[in-house]
């Protein structure tokens, strides 16, 4: 499994990272985390 997600703010922009965070939250909720 995965315990942590690390985003490198040197790559991509804030909008891209916001989408990634939303996706991670969605997957967590779907799996009961």
N, CA, C, O and CB atoms as a CASP TS submission, in Angstrom:
PFRMAT TS
TARGET T0000
AUTHOR 0000-0000-0000
METHOD Language model
MODEL 1
PARENT N/A
ATOM      1  N   UNK     1       0.811  -1.181   0.000  1.00  0.00           N
ATOM      2  CA  UNK     1       0.000   0.000   0.000  1.00  0.00           C
ATOM      3  C   UNK     1       0.861   1.253   0.000  1.00  0.00           C
ATOM      4  O   UNK     1       2.086   1.208  -0.106  1.00  0.00           O
ATOM      5  CB  UNK     1      -0.926  -0.007   1.185  1.00  0.00           C
ATOM      6  N   UNK     2       0.176   2.342   0.121  1.00  0.00           N
ATOM      7  CA  UNK     2       0.843   3.643   0.100  1.00  0.00           C
ATOM      8  C   UNK     2       0.475   4.397   1.368  1.00  0.00           C
ATOM      9  O   UNK     2      -0.706   4.562   1.674  1.00  0.00           O
ATOM     10  CB  UNK     2       0.452   4.463  -1.170  1.00  0.00           C
ATOM     11  N   UNK     3       1.468   4.850   2.098  1.00  0.00           N
ATOM     12  CA  UNK     3       1.236   5.568   3.345  1.00  0.00           C
ATOM     13  C   UNK     3       1.288   7.078   3.196  1.00  0.00           C
ATOM     14  O   UNK     3       0.697   7.807   3.992  1.00  0.00           O
ATOM     15  CB  UNK     3       2.235   5.141   4.361  1.00  0.00           C
ATOM     16  N   UNK     4       1.993   7.546   2.178  1.00  0.00           N
ATOM     17  CA  UNK     4       2.196   8.994   2.034  1.00  0.00           C
ATOM     18  C   UNK     4       2.330   9.335   0.552  1.00  0.00           C
ATOM     19  O   UNK     4       2.842   8.545  -0.240  1.00  0.00           O
ATOM     20  CB  UNK     4       3.461   9.468   2.825  1.00  0.00           C
ATOM     21  N   UNK     5       1.864  10.515   0.201  1.00  0.00           N
ATOM     22  CA  UNK     5       2.047  11.032  -1.154  1.00  0.00           C
ATOM     23  C   UNK     5       2.856  12.316  -1.040  1.00  0.00           C
ATOM     24  O   UNK     5       2.510  13.209  -0.266  1.00  0.00           O
ATOM     25  CB  UNK     5       0.664  11.282  -1.878  1.00  0.00           C
ATOM     26  N   UNK     6       3.914  12.404  -1.799  1.00  0.00           N
ATOM     27  CA  UNK     6       4.782  13.581  -1.757  1.00  0.00           C
ATOM     28  C   UNK     6       4.712  14.286  -3.103  1.00  0.00           C
ATOM     29  O   UNK     6       4.900  13.669  -4.151  1.00  0.00           O
ATOM     30  CB  UNK     6       6.254  13.188  -1.410  1.00  0.00           C
ATOM     31  N   UNK     7       4.444  15.565  -3.063  1.00  0.00           N
ATOM     32  CA  UNK     7       4.381  16.360  -4.285  1.00  0.00           C
ATOM     33  C   UNK     7       5.588  17.282  -4.333  1.00  0.00           C
ATOM     34  O   UNK     7       5.874  17.993  -3.369  1.00  0.00           O
ATOM     35  CB  UNK     7       3.059  17.174  -4.360  1.00  0.00           C
ATOM     36  N   UNK     8       6.292  17.270  -5.450  1.00  0.00           N
ATOM     37  CA  UNK     8       7.442  18.146  -5.641  1.00  0.00           C
ATOM     38  C   UNK     8       6.941  19.434  -6.286  1.00  0.00           C
ATOM     39  O   UNK     8       6.584  19.449  -7.463  1.00  0.00           O
ATOM     40  CB  UNK     8       8.551  17.459  -6.520  1.00  0.00           C
ATOM     41  N   UNK     9       6.917  20.504  -5.515  1.00  0.00           N
ATOM     42  CA  UNK     9       6.383  21.766  -6.012  1.00  0.00           C
ATOM     43  C   UNK     9       7.301  22.431  -7.041  1.00  0.00           C
ATOM     44  O   UNK     9       6.936  23.455  -7.619  1.00  0.00           O
ATOM     45  CB  UNK     9       6.149  22.708  -4.856  1.00  0.00           C
ATOM     46  N   UNK    10       8.479  21.864  -7.273  1.00  0.00           N
ATOM     47  CA  UNK    10       9.367  22.386  -8.312  1.00  0.00           C
ATOM     48  C   UNK    10       8.894  21.963  -9.698  1.00  0.00           C
ATOM     49  O   UNK    10       9.320  22.529 -10.705  1.00  0.00           O
ATOM     50  CB  UNK    10      10.804  21.909  -8.078  1.00  0.00           C
ATOM     51  N   UNK    11       8.017  20.971  -9.745  1.00  0.00           N
ATOM     52  CA  UNK    11       7.508  20.448 -11.016  1.00  0.00           C
ATOM     53  C   UNK    11       5.994  20.580 -11.010  1.00  0.00           C
ATOM     54  O   UNK    11       5.345  20.230 -10.024  1.00  0.00           O
ATOM     55  CB  UNK    11       7.940  18.957 -11.240  1.00  0.00           C
ATOM     56  N   UNK    12       5.436  21.071 -12.078  1.00  0.00           N
ATOM     57  CA  UNK    12       4.002  21.279 -12.165  1.00  0.00           C
ATOM     58  C   UNK    12       3.601  22.590 -11.512  1.00  0.00           C
ATOM     59  O   UNK    12       4.427  23.308 -10.950  1.00  0.00           O
ATOM     60  CB  UNK    12       3.259  20.122 -11.520  1.00  0.00           C
ATOM     61  N   UNK    13       2.304  22.883 -11.603  1.00  0.00           N
ATOM     62  CA  UNK    13       1.812  24.119 -11.002  1.00  0.00           C
ATOM     63  C   UNK    13       0.794  23.789  -9.912  1.00  0.00           C
ATOM     64  O   UNK    13       0.450  22.626  -9.701  1.00  0.00           O
ATOM     65  CB  UNK    13       1.181  25.043 -12.078  1.00  0.00           C
ATOM     66  N   UNK    14       0.325  24.816  -9.232  1.00  0.00           N
ATOM     67  CA  UNK    14      -0.592  24.601  -8.104  1.00  0.00           C
ATOM     68  C   UNK    14      -1.890  23.937  -8.556  1.00  0.00           C
ATOM     69  O   UNK    14      -2.445  23.110  -7.832  1.00  0.00           O
ATOM     70  CB  UNK    14      -0.903  25.934  -7.411  1.00  0.00           C
ATOM     71  N   UNK    15      -2.373  24.285  -9.727  1.00  0.00           N
ATOM     72  CA  UNK    15      -3.610  23.691 -10.243  1.00  0.00           C
ATOM     73  C   UNK    15      -3.439  22.187 -10.453  1.00  0.00           C
ATOM     74  O   UNK    15      -4.324  21.405 -10.108  1.00  0.00           O
ATOM     75  CB  UNK    15      -4.027  24.369 -11.566  1.00  0.00           C
ATOM     76  N   UNK    16      -2.312  21.790 -11.011  1.00  0.00           N
ATOM     77  CA  UNK    16      -2.034  20.367 -11.231  1.00  0.00           C
ATOM     78  C   UNK    16      -1.955  19.636  -9.895  1.00  0.00           C
ATOM     79  O   UNK    16      -2.493  18.537  -9.760  1.00  0.00           O
ATOM     80  CB  UNK    16      -0.717  20.180 -12.024  1.00  0.00           C
ATOM     81  N   UNK    17      -1.296  20.229  -8.917  1.00  0.00           N
ATOM     82  CA  UNK    17      -1.171  19.588  -7.610  1.00  0.00           C
ATOM     83  C   UNK    17      -2.521  19.522  -6.906  1.00  0.00           C
ATOM     84  O   UNK    17      -2.796  18.552  -6.200  1.00  0.00           O
ATOM     85  CB  UNK    17      -0.159  20.340  -6.739  1.00  0.00           C
ATOM     86  N   UNK    18      -3.361  20.525  -7.083  1.00  0.00           N
ATOM     87  CA  UNK    18      -4.705  20.505  -6.494  1.00  0.00           C
ATOM     88  C   UNK    18      -5.512  19.344  -7.066  1.00  0.00           C
ATOM     89  O   UNK    18      -6.243  18.679  -6.333  1.00  0.00           O
ATOM     90  CB  UNK    18      -5.436  21.847  -6.749  1.00  0.00           C
ATOM     91  N   UNK    19      -5.385  19.094  -8.372  1.00  0.00           N
ATOM     92  CA  UNK    19      -6.075  17.944  -8.983  1.00  0.00           C
ATOM     93  C   UNK    19      -5.549  16.636  -8.421  1.00  0.00           C
ATOM     94  O   UNK    19      -6.326  15.723  -8.142  1.00  0.00           O
ATOM     95  CB  UNK    19      -5.908  17.960 -10.513  1.00  0.00           C
ATOM     96  N   UNK    20      -4.241  16.537  -8.252  1.00  0.00           N
ATOM     97  CA  UNK    20      -3.640  15.325  -7.689  1.00  0.00           C
ATOM     98  C   UNK    20      -4.145  15.087  -6.272  1.00  0.00           C
ATOM     99  O   UNK    20      -4.503  13.961  -5.925  1.00  0.00           O
ATOM    100  CB  UNK    20      -2.104  15.427  -7.696  1.00  0.00           C
ATOM    101  N   UNK    21      -4.177  16.128  -5.456  1.00  0.00           N
ATOM    102  CA  UNK    21      -4.652  16.003  -4.077  1.00  0.00           C
ATOM    103  C   UNK    21      -6.118  15.575  -4.063  1.00  0.00           C
ATOM    104  O   UNK    21      -6.504  14.724  -3.262  1.00  0.00           O
ATOM    105  CB  UNK    21      -4.471  17.337  -3.313  1.00  0.00           C
ATOM    106  N   UNK    22      -6.935  16.152  -4.937  1.00  0.00           N
ATOM    107  CA  UNK    22      -8.348  15.777  -5.016  1.00  0.00           C
ATOM    108  C   UNK    22      -8.495  14.306  -5.382  1.00  0.00           C
ATOM    109  O   UNK    22      -9.329  13.600  -4.815  1.00  0.00           O
ATOM    110  CB  UNK    22      -9.084  16.653  -6.041  1.00  0.00           C
ATOM    111  N   UNK    23      -7.683  13.847  -6.329  1.00  0.00           N
ATOM    112  CA  UNK    23      -7.731  12.446  -6.736  1.00  0.00           C
ATOM    113  C   UNK    23      -7.335  11.530  -5.577  1.00  0.00           C
ATOM    114  O   UNK    23      -7.983  10.508  -5.349  1.00  0.00           O
ATOM    115  CB  UNK    23      -6.809  12.207  -7.942  1.00  0.00           C
ATOM    116  N   UNK    24      -6.291  11.880  -4.853  1.00  0.00           N
ATOM    117  CA  UNK    24      -5.845  11.079  -3.705  1.00  0.00           C
ATOM    118  C   UNK    24      -6.951  11.010  -2.658  1.00  0.00           C
ATOM    119  O   UNK    24      -7.226   9.940  -2.116  1.00  0.00           O
ATOM    120  CB  UNK    24      -4.552  11.672  -3.085  1.00  0.00           C
ATOM    121  N   UNK    25      -7.588  12.148  -2.370  1.00  0.00           N
ATOM    122  CA  UNK    25      -8.677  12.171  -1.391  1.00  0.00           C
ATOM    123  C   UNK    25      -9.842  11.307  -1.849  1.00  0.00           C
ATOM    124  O   UNK    25     -10.452  10.609  -1.038  1.00  0.00           O
ATOM    125  CB  UNK    25      -9.153  13.607  -1.150  1.00  0.00           C
ATOM    126  N   UNK    26     -10.155  11.346  -3.130  1.00  0.00           N
ATOM    127  CA  UNK    26     -11.247  10.541  -3.684  1.00  0.00           C
ATOM    128  C   UNK    26     -10.955   9.047  -3.539  1.00  0.00           C
ATOM    129  O   UNK    26     -11.822   8.279  -3.122  1.00  0.00           O
ATOM    130  CB  UNK    26     -11.475  10.895  -5.165  1.00  0.00           C
ATOM    131  N   UNK    27      -9.749   8.642  -3.880  1.00  0.00           N
ATOM    132  CA  UNK    27      -9.360   7.234  -3.774  1.00  0.00           C
ATOM    133  C   UNK    27      -9.391   6.787  -2.316  1.00  0.00           C
ATOM    134  O   UNK    27      -9.846   5.684  -2.015  1.00  0.00           O
ATOM    135  CB  UNK    27      -7.954   7.009  -4.377  1.00  0.00           C
ATOM    136  N   UNK    28      -8.909   7.637  -1.409  1.00  0.00           N
ATOM    137  CA  UNK    28      -8.952   7.311   0.021  1.00  0.00           C
ATOM    138  C   UNK    28     -10.384   7.088   0.483  1.00  0.00           C
ATOM    139  O   UNK    28     -10.666   6.119   1.188  1.00  0.00           O
ATOM    140  CB  UNK    28      -8.300   8.426   0.850  1.00  0.00           C
ATOM    141  N   UNK    29     -11.288   7.977   0.093  1.00  0.00           N
ATOM    142  CA  UNK    29     -12.679   7.872   0.523  1.00  0.00           C
ATOM    143  C   UNK    29     -13.321   6.602  -0.038  1.00  0.00           C
ATOM    144  O   UNK    29     -14.069   5.926   0.668  1.00  0.00           O
ATOM    145  CB  UNK    29     -13.474   9.114   0.079  1.00  0.00           C
ATOM    146  N   UNK    30     -13.038   6.274  -1.290  1.00  0.00           N
ATOM    147  CA  UNK    30     -13.590   5.071  -1.912  1.00  0.00           C
ATOM    148  C   UNK    30     -13.113   3.806  -1.213  1.00  0.00           C
ATOM    149  O   UNK    30     -13.794   2.781  -1.246  1.00  0.00           O
ATOM    150  CB  UNK    30     -13.213   5.019  -3.385  1.00  0.00           C
ATOM    151  N   UNK    31     -11.949   3.873  -0.582  1.00  0.00           N
ATOM    152  CA  UNK    31     -11.368   2.694   0.055  1.00  0.00           C
ATOM    153  C   UNK    31     -11.460   2.726   1.578  1.00  0.00           C
ATOM    154  O   UNK    31     -10.805   1.933   2.255  1.00  0.00           O
ATOM    155  CB  UNK    31      -9.931   2.558  -0.353  1.00  0.00           C
ATOM    156  N   UNK    32     -12.260   3.626   2.112  1.00  0.00           N
ATOM    157  CA  UNK    32     -12.513   3.655   3.544  1.00  0.00           C
ATOM    158  C   UNK    32     -11.407   4.244   4.398  1.00  0.00           C
ATOM    159  O   UNK    32     -11.273   3.887   5.568  1.00  0.00           O
ATOM    160  CB  UNK    32     -12.777   2.305   4.000  1.00  0.00           C
ATOM    161  N   UNK    33     -10.621   5.131   3.837  1.00  0.00           N
ATOM    162  CA  UNK    33      -9.559   5.781   4.606  1.00  0.00           C
ATOM    163  C   UNK    33      -9.941   7.189   4.936  1.00  0.00           C
ATOM    164  O   UNK    33      -9.173   7.902   5.582  1.00  0.00           O
ATOM    165  CB  UNK    33      -8.242   5.764   3.849  1.00  0.00           C
TER
END
